[in-house]
Each structure stands twice: as structure tokens, then as C-alpha cells.
Amino acid sequence: MSFVDLVTSRHSAVNFIKEEKMTEEDFKQIFELTRLTPSAYNLQFTSYLVITDEEKKERVKELSYNQYKIHTASAVIIVMGNKNSIELSEAEKIYGPMKMLKMIDELDYEMTMEAIKTYSEGLKGDLNNLELELARNTGLHAMLFMLSAKHFGFDTCPMHVHNVEELRNEFNIPNHLVPVMMITIGKSVDKERPRGYRKPVGEFVNFNGYK
């Protein structure tokens, strides 16, 4: 499938084939592509909670205003931003091996770590900006996840995440992980569902400023 075909064939599924099961291998191949997503300073902010167990999936449905697509989906996925990603100890796990393998030299390593330290302190001093950074990075990750899923023949639907504290308690989600959105995944019942209206390019793109 070409990239054009991939993008044009992906749409948000509103109902899934209930009997369709997904294996850990299915998810592994999707995530192997998804992990290539860019992130600020390559700090890789995004974590996923994949829920395939039927009883647990039904509990998510209850906490999500009983949206039927969760019931029929093969899985529901909680996409989370990891606040610990901005810690220098986490950055060292990423950049330390790069230095050891001489992918970067000592000077580049020290300059990068200093830049990350400044970046981290700035985010810790402005929690609104930290939330925005988590949303920005997880959004990129989630979009590539959905495209990767489509590449392997699975349909998806991005969703709001509701009742976050109840969800956190239900699944023992640690405090440093912030649920940002959910994605239902499986195989859509309706393969011919028309796409909703999209604005023409000229309505949302400007070049070199606004008049």
C-alpha cells in the first residue's frame, strides 16, 4: 500500500468486528514502527496501556460513558505522557549508550545534556507548558500508531479519555503517567464508511503570513 493509499484509507472506525482478536505479535509489529516517532530531544515521552481482556475493556467502557465501539473493539489503548521523560537520568539512558558507541562525542554529549537540563527545568517551572509538551509529543506518537495499525490491516478510532482518576485507580496507573487520549483498535464493520467533510487546503493553509 502506498503512503497516499494508507492515509486516504484510514478513517475513524465507529464499530468493530467483535470476534476479531489481536495478538501480542500484532501489537509488537505496530509498535516497532510507532517507536520511530520523533520527540523533543528524542526523550520519547509516550507510554501505552493496551487492554485486551474483555472484563477490563468493559470497565473502560463504563468509565467512558458506555461508548459501544469500546465493546466491539479488539482492544482499547490508553495513550499516556510520561512526565519522568524530562529527568536527566532518563536522558542519560538514551544518550549514554550513544556516547559509548561513539555515535556522539563527549562535547556533543555534554552540550546535549546541558540543553536538556535547561529544557527540563523550564517545563518543571510551568506545569501548563509541561502538559502541552506531553500532548504535543503523545499526539505525534498516537498518529503514527494509527497509521501503522492501518498498514497492518487494523482500523482505529482516537477518543477522549474520561474519568481519569477512576481509570488511574482501576489500572494502577502511576502518577508520572498522564492519560492523554484513548484509541480503539480492531477491524471495522463498515469498510465503505464515507469520510466526513474536510476543509479545502486554501481554508487552513497560508504562506508567509496573514493578510
PDB file of C-alpha atoms in Angstrom, residues 48-144:
ATOM      1  CA  TYR A  48       0.775   2.832  26.166  1.00  0.00           C
ATOM      2  CA  LEU A  49      -1.544   0.651  28.198  1.00  0.00           C
ATOM      3  CA  VAL A  50      -3.047  -1.995  25.895  1.00  0.00           C
ATOM      4  CA  ILE A  51      -6.245  -3.548  27.250  1.00  0.00           C
ATOM      5  CA  THR A  52      -7.446  -6.715  25.522  1.00  0.00           C
ATOM      6  CA  ASP A  53      -9.065  -8.502  28.462  1.00  0.00           C
ATOM      7  CA  GLU A  54     -12.839  -8.408  27.917  1.00  0.00           C
ATOM      8  CA  GLU A  55     -13.797  -7.654  31.521  1.00  0.00           C
ATOM      9  CA  LYS A  56     -11.223  -4.880  31.810  1.00  0.00           C
ATOM     10  CA  LYS A  57     -12.279  -3.477  28.454  1.00  0.00           C
ATOM     11  CA  GLU A  58     -15.881  -3.350  29.678  1.00  0.00           C
ATOM     12  CA  ARG A  59     -14.716  -1.434  32.733  1.00  0.00           C
ATOM     13  CA  VAL A  60     -13.101   1.165  30.447  1.00  0.00           C
ATOM     14  CA  LYS A  61     -16.405   1.304  28.551  1.00  0.00           C
ATOM     15  CA  GLU A  62     -18.262   2.064  31.796  1.00  0.00           C
ATOM     16  CA  LEU A  63     -15.816   4.871  32.576  1.00  0.00           C
ATOM     17  CA  SER A  64     -16.201   6.223  29.024  1.00  0.00           C
ATOM     18  CA  TYR A  65     -19.952   6.801  29.026  1.00  0.00           C
ATOM     19  CA  ASN A  66     -20.618   3.317  27.621  1.00  0.00           C
ATOM     20  CA  GLN A  67     -19.393   4.037  24.115  1.00  0.00           C
ATOM     21  CA  TYR A  68     -20.232   0.935  22.109  1.00  0.00           C
ATOM     22  CA  LYS A  69     -17.072   0.961  19.987  1.00  0.00           C
ATOM     23  CA  ILE A  70     -15.078   0.009  23.086  1.00  0.00           C
ATOM     24  CA  HIS A  71     -17.252  -3.089  23.498  1.00  0.00           C
ATOM     25  CA  THR A  72     -16.672  -4.340  19.949  1.00  0.00           C
ATOM     26  CA  ALA A  73     -13.020  -3.281  19.580  1.00  0.00           C
ATOM     27  CA  SER A  74     -10.294  -5.904  19.820  1.00  0.00           C
ATOM     28  CA  ALA A  75      -8.538  -3.641  22.308  1.00  0.00           C
ATOM     29  CA  VAL A  76      -8.688  -0.211  23.838  1.00  0.00           C
ATOM     30  CA  ILE A  77      -5.418   1.603  24.310  1.00  0.00           C
ATOM     31  CA  ILE A  78      -4.652   4.327  26.826  1.00  0.00           C
ATOM     32  CA  VAL A  79      -2.056   6.733  25.413  1.00  0.00           C
ATOM     33  CA  MET A  80      -0.083   8.439  28.167  1.00  0.00           C
ATOM     34  CA  GLY A  81       2.548  11.100  28.504  1.00  0.00           C
ATOM     35  CA  ASN A  82       5.475  10.210  30.756  1.00  0.00           C
ATOM     36  CA  LYS A  83       6.438  13.151  32.975  1.00  0.00           C
ATOM     37  CA  ASN A  84       9.632  11.354  34.021  1.00  0.00           C
ATOM     38  CA  SER A  85      10.947  11.571  30.452  1.00  0.00           C
ATOM     39  CA  ILE A  86      12.312  15.047  31.118  1.00  0.00           C
ATOM     40  CA  GLU A  87      14.509  13.839  34.004  1.00  0.00           C
ATOM     41  CA  LEU A  88      18.245  13.868  33.297  1.00  0.00           C
ATOM     42  CA  SER A  89      18.505  10.268  34.499  1.00  0.00           C
ATOM     43  CA  GLU A  90      16.169   9.260  31.665  1.00  0.00           C
ATOM     44  CA  ALA A  91      18.104  11.317  29.132  1.00  0.00           C
ATOM     45  CA  GLU A  92      21.324   9.626  30.240  1.00  0.00           C
ATOM     46  CA  LYS A  93      19.778   6.220  29.430  1.00  0.00           C
ATOM     47  CA  ILE A  94      19.252   7.388  25.866  1.00  0.00           C
ATOM     48  CA  TYR A  95      22.394   9.404  25.228  1.00  0.00           C
ATOM     49  CA  GLY A  96      24.860   7.461  27.397  1.00  0.00           C
ATOM     50  CA  PRO A  97      24.945   4.405  25.085  1.00  0.00           C
ATOM     51  CA  MET A  98      25.221   6.730  22.069  1.00  0.00           C
ATOM     52  CA  LYS A  99      28.337   8.258  23.609  1.00  0.00           C
ATOM     53  CA  MET A 100      29.746   4.841  24.478  1.00  0.00           C
ATOM     54  CA  LEU A 101      29.247   3.673  20.890  1.00  0.00           C
ATOM     55  CA  LYS A 102      30.856   6.903  19.661  1.00  0.00           C
ATOM     56  CA  MET A 103      27.708   7.973  17.827  1.00  0.00           C
ATOM     57  CA  ILE A 104      28.275  11.308  19.562  1.00  0.00           C
ATOM     58  CA  ASP A 105      31.467  12.635  21.107  1.00  0.00           C
ATOM     59  CA  GLU A 106      31.980  13.881  24.654  1.00  0.00           C
ATOM     60  CA  LEU A 107      31.425  17.529  23.723  1.00  0.00           C
ATOM     61  CA  ASP A 108      28.159  16.814  21.909  1.00  0.00           C
ATOM     62  CA  TYR A 109      27.026  14.701  24.829  1.00  0.00           C
ATOM     63  CA  GLU A 110      27.718  17.407  27.401  1.00  0.00           C
ATOM     64  CA  MET A 111      26.090  20.104  25.267  1.00  0.00           C
ATOM     65  CA  THR A 112      23.019  17.945  24.726  1.00  0.00           C
ATOM     66  CA  MET A 113      22.670  17.124  28.404  1.00  0.00           C
ATOM     67  CA  GLU A 114      23.005  20.793  29.329  1.00  0.00           C
ATOM     68  CA  ALA A 115      20.326  21.727  26.799  1.00  0.00           C
ATOM     69  CA  ILE A 116      18.014  19.030  28.176  1.00  0.00           C
ATOM     70  CA  LYS A 117      18.639  20.252  31.724  1.00  0.00           C
ATOM     71  CA  THR A 118      17.570  23.781  30.754  1.00  0.00           C
ATOM     72  CA  TYR A 119      14.582  22.421  28.859  1.00  0.00           C
ATOM     73  CA  SER A 120      13.575  20.212  31.799  1.00  0.00           C
ATOM     74  CA  GLU A 121      13.830  22.995  34.362  1.00  0.00           C
ATOM     75  CA  GLY A 122      11.706  25.234  32.166  1.00  0.00           C
ATOM     76  CA  LEU A 123       8.948  22.619  31.935  1.00  0.00           C
ATOM     77  CA  LYS A 124       9.041  21.893  35.658  1.00  0.00           C
ATOM     78  CA  GLY A 125       8.593  25.607  36.300  1.00  0.00           C
ATOM     79  CA  ASP A 126       5.492  25.804  34.098  1.00  0.00           C
ATOM     80  CA  LEU A 127       3.115  22.880  34.503  1.00  0.00           C
ATOM     81  CA  ASN A 128       0.817  24.170  31.755  1.00  0.00           C
ATOM     82  CA  ASN A 129       3.727  24.061  29.345  1.00  0.00           C
ATOM     83  CA  LEU A 130       4.605  20.554  30.540  1.00  0.00           C
ATOM     84  CA  GLU A 131       1.051  19.402  29.819  1.00  0.00           C
ATOM     85  CA  LEU A 132       1.258  20.983  26.369  1.00  0.00           C
ATOM     86  CA  GLU A 133       4.587  19.255  25.698  1.00  0.00           C
ATOM     87  CA  LEU A 134       3.153  15.891  26.728  1.00  0.00           C
ATOM     88  CA  ALA A 135       0.117  16.431  24.490  1.00  0.00           C
ATOM     89  CA  ARG A 136       2.298  17.508  21.559  1.00  0.00           C
ATOM     90  CA  ASN A 137       4.588  14.504  21.775  1.00  0.00           C
ATOM     91  CA  THR A 138       1.924  11.887  22.513  1.00  0.00           C
ATOM     92  CA  GLY A 139      -0.184  13.264  19.668  1.00  0.00           C
ATOM     93  CA  LEU A 140       2.618  12.630  17.186  1.00  0.00           C
ATOM     94  CA  HIS A 141       3.111   9.144  18.599  1.00  0.00           C
ATOM     95  CA  ALA A 142      -0.580   8.265  18.517  1.00  0.00           C
ATOM     96  CA  MET A 143      -0.981   9.370  14.901  1.00  0.00           C
ATOM     97  CA  LEU A 144       1.890   7.164  13.780  1.00  0.00           C
TER      98      LEU A 144
END
